[in-house]
């Protein structure tokens, strides 16, 4: 009589069950090592005690990624084995208990606190599929134009959160890959040129309204090193600056609604 036994009393179903069990254990083991690449080692909020690390769950090898357009390679740290990432924010705990909120000690829009926080991304521009800078001024492009069926923000006054005029739109920074306006180039009332995120702007026939920050805050918007491109690092800084204004621009925004 034919049977399904492979060796002795071990059959195919039992081999499949054990294979699945071993695969599942290996998968959990691998995932537990991978999830410790960021956010570790754990640190106590009050006394700063660092959780001891080590063992097989903390020994994942660094990952190396090859960047496009001859940008070289970048290796991601292992996490626990690399030690704590040095972070010094300009803020302090409001009360001395775990989970207490932090309050800024300087200028939160510039210091990157709370909604103004940013990541230290690469200091080169985002690129399209051809390796060109993806976000550039519209004035440098001859095959992209503003839709004639809607208002053109260029030449319009920019009204800030306090109702004052912050400046005038002089140019649009467009995404070549998606043909969208990403930033407004604004000449402030003092003559400085800064970028403002288009996603935070409301454009109408009467002008442009950006209620993120006050008019006086425009002069301190992070500046660009180049007049024709914006790096990923600079994008983080600009968006973080305006994003932080929704909480820190006015004292009333930091109060509870109820």
CSV table of C-alpha atoms in Angstrom, one decimal:
chain,number,residue,atom,x,y,z
A,1,UNK,CA,0.0,0.0,0.0
A,2,UNK,CA,1.3,3.4,-1.0
A,3,UNK,CA,1.8,5.9,1.8
A,4,UNK,CA,2.8,9.6,2.1
A,5,UNK,CA,5.6,8.9,4.7
A,6,UNK,CA,9.0,10.2,3.7
A,7,UNK,CA,11.2,8.8,6.5
A,8,UNK,CA,9.7,6.6,9.2
A,9,UNK,CA,6.5,8.3,10.4
A,10,UNK,CA,7.4,11.7,9.0
A,11,UNK,CA,5.1,12.6,6.1
A,12,UNK,CA,5.0,15.5,3.7
A,13,UNK,CA,2.4,17.5,5.7
A,14,UNK,CA,4.6,17.4,8.8
A,15,UNK,CA,7.6,18.6,6.9
A,16,UNK,CA,5.5,21.4,5.4
A,17,UNK,CA,4.3,22.4,8.9
A,18,UNK,CA,7.8,22.4,10.4
A,19,UNK,CA,9.1,24.4,7.4
A,20,UNK,CA,6.4,27.0,7.9
A,21,UNK,CA,7.1,27.2,11.6
A,22,UNK,CA,10.9,27.7,11.1
A,23,UNK,CA,10.3,30.3,8.4
A,24,UNK,CA,7.9,32.2,10.7
A,25,UNK,CA,10.4,32.2,13.6
A,26,UNK,CA,13.1,33.4,11.3
A,27,UNK,CA,10.9,36.1,9.9
A,28,UNK,CA,10.0,37.4,13.4
A,29,UNK,CA,13.7,37.3,14.4
A,30,UNK,CA,14.6,39.3,11.3
A,31,UNK,CA,11.9,41.9,11.8
A,32,UNK,CA,12.8,42.5,15.4
A,33,UNK,CA,16.4,43.3,14.3
A,34,UNK,CA,15.2,45.5,11.5
A,35,UNK,CA,12.9,47.6,13.7
A,36,UNK,CA,15.8,48.6,15.9
A,37,UNK,CA,17.6,50.5,13.2
A,38,UNK,CA,15.8,53.7,14.3
A,39,UNK,CA,14.6,55.0,17.6
A,40,UNK,CA,17.1,53.0,19.7
A,41,UNK,CA,18.6,52.8,22.2
A,42,UNK,CA,15.7,53.8,24.4
A,43,UNK,CA,16.3,56.7,26.8
A,44,UNK,CA,14.4,57.6,29.9
A,45,UNK,CA,12.8,61.1,29.6
A,46,UNK,CA,13.5,62.1,33.2
A,47,UNK,CA,16.9,60.7,34.2
A,48,UNK,CA,18.4,60.1,30.8
A,49,UNK,CA,19.1,56.4,31.5
A,50,UNK,CA,20.1,54.6,28.3
A,51,UNK,CA,18.7,51.1,27.9
A,52,UNK,CA,21.5,48.6,27.6
A,53,UNK,CA,21.8,47.1,24.1
A,54,UNK,CA,23.4,44.0,22.6
A,55,UNK,CA,22.6,40.5,21.8
A,56,UNK,CA,21.4,38.8,18.6
A,57,UNK,CA,18.4,41.3,18.2
A,58,UNK,CA,20.8,44.2,18.0
A,59,UNK,CA,23.3,43.0,15.4
A,60,UNK,CA,21.7,43.7,12.1
A,61,UNK,CA,24.2,44.8,9.5
A,62,UNK,CA,24.1,48.3,8.0
A,63,UNK,CA,22.1,48.7,4.8
A,64,UNK,CA,23.9,50.4,1.9
A,65,UNK,CA,21.9,52.0,-0.9
A,66,UNK,CA,23.3,53.0,-4.3
A,67,UNK,CA,22.0,56.5,-5.2
A,68,UNK,CA,21.1,57.4,-8.8
A,69,UNK,CA,22.9,59.8,-11.1
A,70,UNK,CA,26.3,59.0,-9.7
A,71,UNK,CA,25.5,60.3,-6.2
A,72,UNK,CA,27.5,57.5,-4.6
A,73,UNK,CA,26.2,55.3,-1.8
A,74,UNK,CA,24.7,55.9,1.6
A,75,UNK,CA,24.7,53.5,4.5
A,76,UNK,CA,21.9,53.4,7.1
A,77,UNK,CA,23.1,52.9,10.7
A,78,UNK,CA,22.2,49.8,12.7
A,79,UNK,CA,20.6,51.8,15.5
A,80,UNK,CA,21.5,50.3,18.9
A,81,UNK,CA,25.1,49.5,17.9
A,82,UNK,CA,25.6,53.0,16.6
A,83,UNK,CA,24.7,54.7,19.9
A,84,UNK,CA,22.3,57.6,20.5
A,85,UNK,CA,22.0,60.2,17.7
A,86,UNK,CA,23.1,63.6,19.0
A,87,UNK,CA,20.1,65.8,19.1
A,88,UNK,CA,19.9,69.1,21.0
A,89,UNK,CA,16.7,70.9,20.5
A,90,UNK,CA,16.0,74.5,21.7
A,91,UNK,CA,13.1,73.4,24.0
A,92,UNK,CA,12.5,72.2,27.5
A,93,UNK,CA,9.8,70.2,29.3
A,94,UNK,CA,7.0,72.2,30.6
A,95,UNK,CA,6.7,70.0,33.7
A,96,UNK,CA,9.0,67.3,35.1
A,97,UNK,CA,7.0,64.2,34.4
A,98,UNK,CA,7.1,61.6,31.6
A,99,UNK,CA,5.2,62.7,28.5
A,100,UNK,CA,5.2,66.4,29.4
A,101,UNK,CA,5.0,68.7,26.5
A,102,UNK,CA,8.0,70.7,25.4
A,103,UNK,CA,8.0,74.5,25.1
A,104,UNK,CA,10.4,76.4,22.9
A,105,UNK,CA,13.3,78.4,24.4
A,106,UNK,CA,14.2,80.3,21.3
A,107,UNK,CA,12.6,81.0,17.9
A,108,UNK,CA,10.6,77.8,17.2
A,109,UNK,CA,10.2,78.6,13.5
A,110,UNK,CA,14.0,78.6,13.0
A,111,UNK,CA,15.0,76.1,15.7
A,112,UNK,CA,12.8,73.3,14.2
A,113,UNK,CA,10.6,72.6,17.2
A,114,UNK,CA,7.2,70.9,17.1
A,115,UNK,CA,5.5,71.4,13.7
A,116,UNK,CA,8.5,73.4,12.5
A,117,UNK,CA,10.8,70.3,12.9
A,118,UNK,CA,12.7,69.1,9.8
A,119,UNK,CA,14.9,66.3,8.7
A,120,UNK,CA,18.5,66.8,7.6
A,121,UNK,CA,18.0,65.6,4.1
A,122,UNK,CA,20.7,65.6,1.4
A,123,UNK,CA,22.0,69.0,0.3
A,124,UNK,CA,21.3,68.4,-3.4
A,125,UNK,CA,18.1,69.1,-5.4
A,126,UNK,CA,15.4,66.5,-6.0
A,127,UNK,CA,15.8,65.2,-9.5
A,128,UNK,CA,13.6,64.1,-12.3
A,129,UNK,CA,14.0,61.0,-14.4
A,130,UNK,CA,16.6,62.7,-16.5
A,131,UNK,CA,18.8,63.8,-13.6
A,132,UNK,CA,17.8,67.5,-13.9
A,133,UNK,CA,16.8,69.6,-10.9
A,134,UNK,CA,13.1,68.8,-10.4
A,135,UNK,CA,11.9,72.1,-8.9
A,136,UNK,CA,13.0,75.3,-10.7
A,137,UNK,CA,11.8,78.8,-11.3
A,138,UNK,CA,9.1,79.1,-14.0
A,139,UNK,CA,11.1,82.0,-15.5
A,140,UNK,CA,13.8,79.5,-16.5
A,141,UNK,CA,11.4,77.2,-18.4
A,142,UNK,CA,10.1,78.0,-21.9
A,143,UNK,CA,7.7,75.1,-22.3
A,144,UNK,CA,5.6,75.4,-19.1
A,145,UNK,CA,3.1,78.2,-18.6
A,146,UNK,CA,0.4,79.2,-16.2
A,147,UNK,CA,-3.1,78.1,-17.2
A,148,UNK,CA,-4.9,81.1,-18.7
A,149,UNK,CA,-8.2,80.0,-17.2
A,150,UNK,CA,-7.2,80.9,-13.6
A,151,UNK,CA,-5.4,83.7,-11.8
A,152,UNK,CA,-1.7,84.2,-12.2
A,153,UNK,CA,-0.2,84.8,-8.8
A,154,UNK,CA,2.8,86.8,-10.2
A,155,UNK,CA,2.6,90.4,-9.4
A,156,UNK,CA,0.0,89.8,-6.6
A,157,UNK,CA,0.4,91.0,-3.0
A,158,UNK,CA,0.8,88.4,-0.3
A,159,UNK,CA,-1.3,88.8,2.8
A,160,UNK,CA,0.1,87.2,6.0
A,161,UNK,CA,-1.6,85.7,9.1
A,162,UNK,CA,-1.8,89.1,10.8
A,163,UNK,CA,-3.6,90.7,7.8
A,164,UNK,CA,-0.6,92.7,6.7
A,165,UNK,CA,1.1,92.7,3.3
A,166,UNK,CA,4.2,90.5,3.5
A,167,UNK,CA,5.4,91.2,-0.1
A,168,UNK,CA,4.8,90.5,-3.7
A,169,UNK,CA,5.0,87.3,-5.8
A,170,UNK,CA,7.7,87.7,-8.4
A,171,UNK,CA,8.0,84.2,-9.7
A,172,UNK,CA,6.6,80.6,-9.5
A,173,UNK,CA,8.8,77.6,-8.7
A,174,UNK,CA,7.4,74.6,-10.6
A,175,UNK,CA,7.8,70.9,-10.5
A,176,UNK,CA,9.1,69.8,-13.9
A,177,UNK,CA,8.1,66.2,-13.4
A,178,UNK,CA,4.5,66.8,-12.4
A,179,UNK,CA,3.9,70.3,-13.8
A,180,UNK,CA,2.7,71.8,-10.5
A,181,UNK,CA,3.5,75.0,-8.7
A,182,UNK,CA,5.5,74.0,-5.5
A,183,UNK,CA,6.6,77.4,-4.2
A,184,UNK,CA,5.9,81.1,-4.7
A,185,UNK,CA,8.9,83.4,-4.9
A,186,UNK,CA,8.1,86.4,-2.7
A,187,UNK,CA,9.9,89.7,-2.6
A,188,UNK,CA,9.3,91.0,1.0
A,189,UNK,CA,8.5,94.6,1.9
A,190,UNK,CA,12.2,94.9,2.9
A,191,UNK,CA,13.4,93.7,-0.5
A,192,UNK,CA,14.5,90.1,0.4
A,193,UNK,CA,13.5,87.2,-1.8
A,194,UNK,CA,12.1,84.1,-0.1
A,195,UNK,CA,10.1,81.0,-1.1
A,196,UNK,CA,6.7,80.2,0.3
A,197,UNK,CA,5.0,76.8,-0.1
A,198,UNK,CA,2.2,76.9,-2.6
A,199,UNK,CA,0.3,74.2,-0.7
A,200,UNK,CA,-0.2,76.8,2.1
A,201,UNK,CA,-1.4,79.6,-0.2
A,202,UNK,CA,-4.8,80.6,-1.3
A,203,UNK,CA,-4.9,82.4,-4.6
A,204,UNK,CA,-7.8,84.5,-5.7
A,205,UNK,CA,-8.4,87.4,-8.1
A,206,UNK,CA,-7.8,89.8,-5.2
A,207,UNK,CA,-4.4,88.4,-4.2
A,208,UNK,CA,-2.5,85.7,-2.4
A,209,UNK,CA,-3.2,84.8,1.3
A,210,UNK,CA,-0.8,82.7,3.4
A,211,UNK,CA,-2.1,82.4,6.9
A,212,UNK,CA,0.9,80.4,8.3
A,213,UNK,CA,3.2,83.2,9.5
A,214,UNK,CA,3.0,86.9,10.1
A,215,UNK,CA,4.3,89.6,7.7
A,216,UNK,CA,7.3,90.3,9.9
A,217,UNK,CA,8.4,86.6,9.9
A,218,UNK,CA,9.0,86.6,6.1
A,219,UNK,CA,12.4,88.2,6.4
A,220,UNK,CA,13.7,85.2,8.5
A,221,UNK,CA,12.5,82.5,6.0
A,222,UNK,CA,15.5,80.2,5.4
A,223,UNK,CA,17.5,81.4,2.3
A,224,UNK,CA,18.6,79.3,-0.7
A,225,UNK,CA,22.2,78.9,-1.8
A,226,UNK,CA,21.2,79.0,-5.4
A,227,UNK,CA,18.8,81.3,-7.3
A,228,UNK,CA,17.7,78.6,-9.7
A,229,UNK,CA,17.3,75.4,-7.6
A,230,UNK,CA,16.4,74.3,-4.1
A,231,UNK,CA,18.0,71.4,-2.3
A,232,UNK,CA,16.1,68.7,-0.3
A,233,UNK,CA,17.6,70.1,2.9
A,234,UNK,CA,16.4,73.6,2.0
A,235,UNK,CA,12.9,72.3,1.2
A,236,UNK,CA,12.7,70.8,4.7
A,237,UNK,CA,13.7,74.1,6.3
A,238,UNK,CA,11.3,76.3,4.3
A,239,UNK,CA,8.3,74.0,4.8
A,240,UNK,CA,9.1,73.5,8.5
A,241,UNK,CA,9.4,77.3,9.0
A,242,UNK,CA,6.0,77.9,7.5
A,243,UNK,CA,4.4,74.8,9.1
A,244,UNK,CA,5.6,75.9,12.5
A,245,UNK,CA,3.7,79.2,12.1
A,246,UNK,CA,0.4,77.4,12.4
A,247,UNK,CA,1.2,76.9,16.1
A,248,UNK,CA,3.8,79.5,17.0
A,249,UNK,CA,3.1,82.5,14.8
A,250,UNK,CA,0.6,84.0,17.3
A,251,UNK,CA,0.2,83.3,21.0
A,252,UNK,CA,-3.5,82.6,20.5
A,253,UNK,CA,-2.7,79.6,18.4
A,254,UNK,CA,-1.0,77.8,21.3
A,255,UNK,CA,-4.1,78.0,23.4
A,256,UNK,CA,-6.7,75.1,23.6
A,257,UNK,CA,-9.9,75.6,21.5
A,258,UNK,CA,-12.1,74.8,24.4
